[in-house]
Amino acid sequence: MRVIFYAMENYPQLDACLRAIRRVSIGRTLEFCRNLQELTDALSRSWNGETVAILAFSDQQELKAIMNHRELLTDLPLILVLPATDRETVRLGHQLRPRFINFQGNNFAEVTAVLEKLLIRFGNGPIQGF
């Protein structure tokens, strides 16, 4: 089981988000992607097993940029953290067919709770001892 977390260096509270994802992902491969090229490289690499992706966008331009690569996200359990709640941003986010959408500034604990459920559902169950 692999977890891919995408957020640019300027993402608000990046360190806290990354720590929370690491805590939930113990015992699994975690790839942290800081830019679109790293994300497309990670998604393009072959992987023997399931992948869950968390994409946290700093702004709508970043979200629009990923739309050119959305075929790489097809059939992945996907969690999005959108930068705003306006109609256009939410519409773009839904085009990626996520399992869960949250918004920047909301409680990141919701994201990690959904991640934990996805890891159990698509992985081999919870890691024993954690």
Coordinates of C-alpha atoms in Angstrom, one line a residue:
M1 CA 0.0 0.0 0.0
R2 CA 1.3 3.4 -1.0
V3 CA 0.2 6.9 0.0
I4 CA 1.0 9.9 -2.2
F5 CA 0.7 13.3 -0.6
Y6 CA 0.9 16.3 -2.9
A7 CA 1.2 19.9 -1.5
M8 CA 3.4 22.8 -2.7
E9 CA 5.9 24.2 -0.2
N10 CA 3.7 27.3 0.3
Y11 CA 0.7 25.2 1.4
P12 CA -0.6 26.5 4.8
Q13 CA 0.3 24.4 7.8
L14 CA 2.2 22.0 5.5
D15 CA 4.4 20.5 8.3
A16 CA 1.4 19.7 10.5
C17 CA -0.5 18.1 7.6
L18 CA 2.5 16.0 6.7
R19 CA 3.0 14.9 10.3
A20 CA -0.6 13.8 10.5
I21 CA -0.4 11.8 7.3
R22 CA 2.8 10.2 8.4
R23 CA 1.2 9.1 11.7
V24 CA -1.7 7.5 9.9
S25 CA 0.5 5.9 7.2
I26 CA 2.9 4.1 9.5
G27 CA 4.1 0.9 7.9
R28 CA 3.2 2.0 4.4
T29 CA 5.1 3.7 1.7
L30 CA 4.6 7.5 1.8
E31 CA 5.7 9.7 -1.1
F32 CA 5.6 13.4 -0.6
C33 CA 5.4 15.4 -3.8
R34 CA 6.2 19.2 -3.6
N35 CA 5.4 20.1 -7.2
L36 CA 3.4 18.8 -10.2
Q37 CA 6.4 17.1 -11.8
E38 CA 7.1 15.0 -8.7
L39 CA 3.4 14.1 -8.5
T40 CA 3.2 13.0 -12.1
D41 CA 6.4 11.0 -11.7
A42 CA 5.1 9.3 -8.6
L43 CA 1.8 8.4 -10.3
S44 CA 3.6 7.2 -13.4
R45 CA 5.9 4.8 -11.6
S46 CA 4.7 1.2 -11.5
W47 CA 3.6 0.0 -8.2
N48 CA 2.5 -3.5 -7.2
G49 CA -0.4 -2.7 -4.9
E50 CA -3.0 -0.1 -4.1
T51 CA -2.3 3.7 -4.0
V52 CA -4.2 6.3 -2.1
A53 CA -3.6 10.0 -3.1
I54 CA -4.1 13.1 -1.1
L55 CA -3.9 16.3 -3.1
A56 CA -3.9 19.6 -1.2
F57 CA -4.1 22.6 -3.5
S58 CA -2.9 26.1 -2.6
D59 CA -4.9 27.9 -5.2
Q60 CA -7.3 27.3 -8.2
Q61 CA -4.5 27.7 -10.8
E62 CA -2.7 24.7 -9.2
L63 CA -6.0 22.7 -9.4
K64 CA -6.4 23.6 -13.0
A65 CA -2.9 22.5 -13.8
I66 CA -3.6 19.0 -12.5
M67 CA -6.5 18.7 -14.9
N68 CA -4.1 18.1 -17.7
H69 CA -2.9 15.0 -15.8
R70 CA -6.2 13.7 -14.5
E71 CA -5.9 10.4 -16.4
L72 CA -3.1 9.4 -13.9
L73 CA -5.7 9.7 -11.1
T74 CA -8.3 7.5 -12.7
D75 CA -9.4 4.7 -10.4
L76 CA -7.3 5.9 -7.5
P77 CA -8.9 6.4 -4.1
L78 CA -8.4 10.2 -4.0
I79 CA -8.8 12.8 -1.2
L80 CA -8.8 16.4 -2.2
V81 CA -8.2 19.5 -0.1
L82 CA -9.5 22.4 -2.2
P83 CA -8.3 26.0 -1.7
A84 CA -11.8 27.5 -1.7
T85 CA -15.5 26.7 -1.6
D86 CA -16.6 28.7 -4.6
R87 CA -18.7 27.0 -7.3
E88 CA -15.9 26.8 -10.0
T89 CA -13.3 25.3 -7.6
V90 CA -15.7 22.7 -6.3
R91 CA -16.8 21.9 -9.9
L92 CA -13.1 21.4 -10.9
G93 CA -12.5 19.2 -7.9
H94 CA -15.4 16.9 -8.6
Q95 CA -14.0 16.3 -12.1
L96 CA -11.2 14.4 -10.5
R97 CA -13.8 12.0 -9.0
P98 CA -12.5 12.0 -5.4
R99 CA -13.7 9.8 -2.5
F100 CA -13.6 12.8 -0.2
I101 CA -13.4 16.6 -0.5
N102 CA -12.3 19.0 2.3
F103 CA -11.3 22.6 2.1
Q104 CA -8.2 24.5 3.1
G105 CA -8.6 25.9 6.6
N106 CA -11.0 23.1 7.7
N107 CA -10.0 20.5 10.3
F108 CA -7.3 18.3 8.7
A109 CA -8.2 15.6 11.2
E110 CA -11.2 14.8 8.8
V111 CA -8.7 14.1 6.0
T112 CA -6.6 11.8 8.1
A113 CA -9.7 10.0 9.4
V114 CA -10.8 9.3 5.8
L115 CA -7.3 8.3 4.9
E116 CA -7.2 5.8 7.7
K117 CA -10.5 4.2 6.5
L118 CA -9.2 4.0 2.9
L119 CA -6.0 2.4 4.1
I120 CA -8.0 -0.2 5.9
R121 CA -10.4 -0.7 3.1
F122 CA -8.0 -0.9 0.2
G123 CA -4.9 -2.1 2.1
N124 CA -4.4 -5.3 4.0
G125 CA -6.3 -4.0 7.0
P126 CA -4.8 -2.0 9.9
I127 CA -1.1 -2.4 10.8
Q128 CA -0.9 -4.6 13.8
G129 CA 0.4 -2.9 16.9
F130 CA -0.5 0.6 15.8

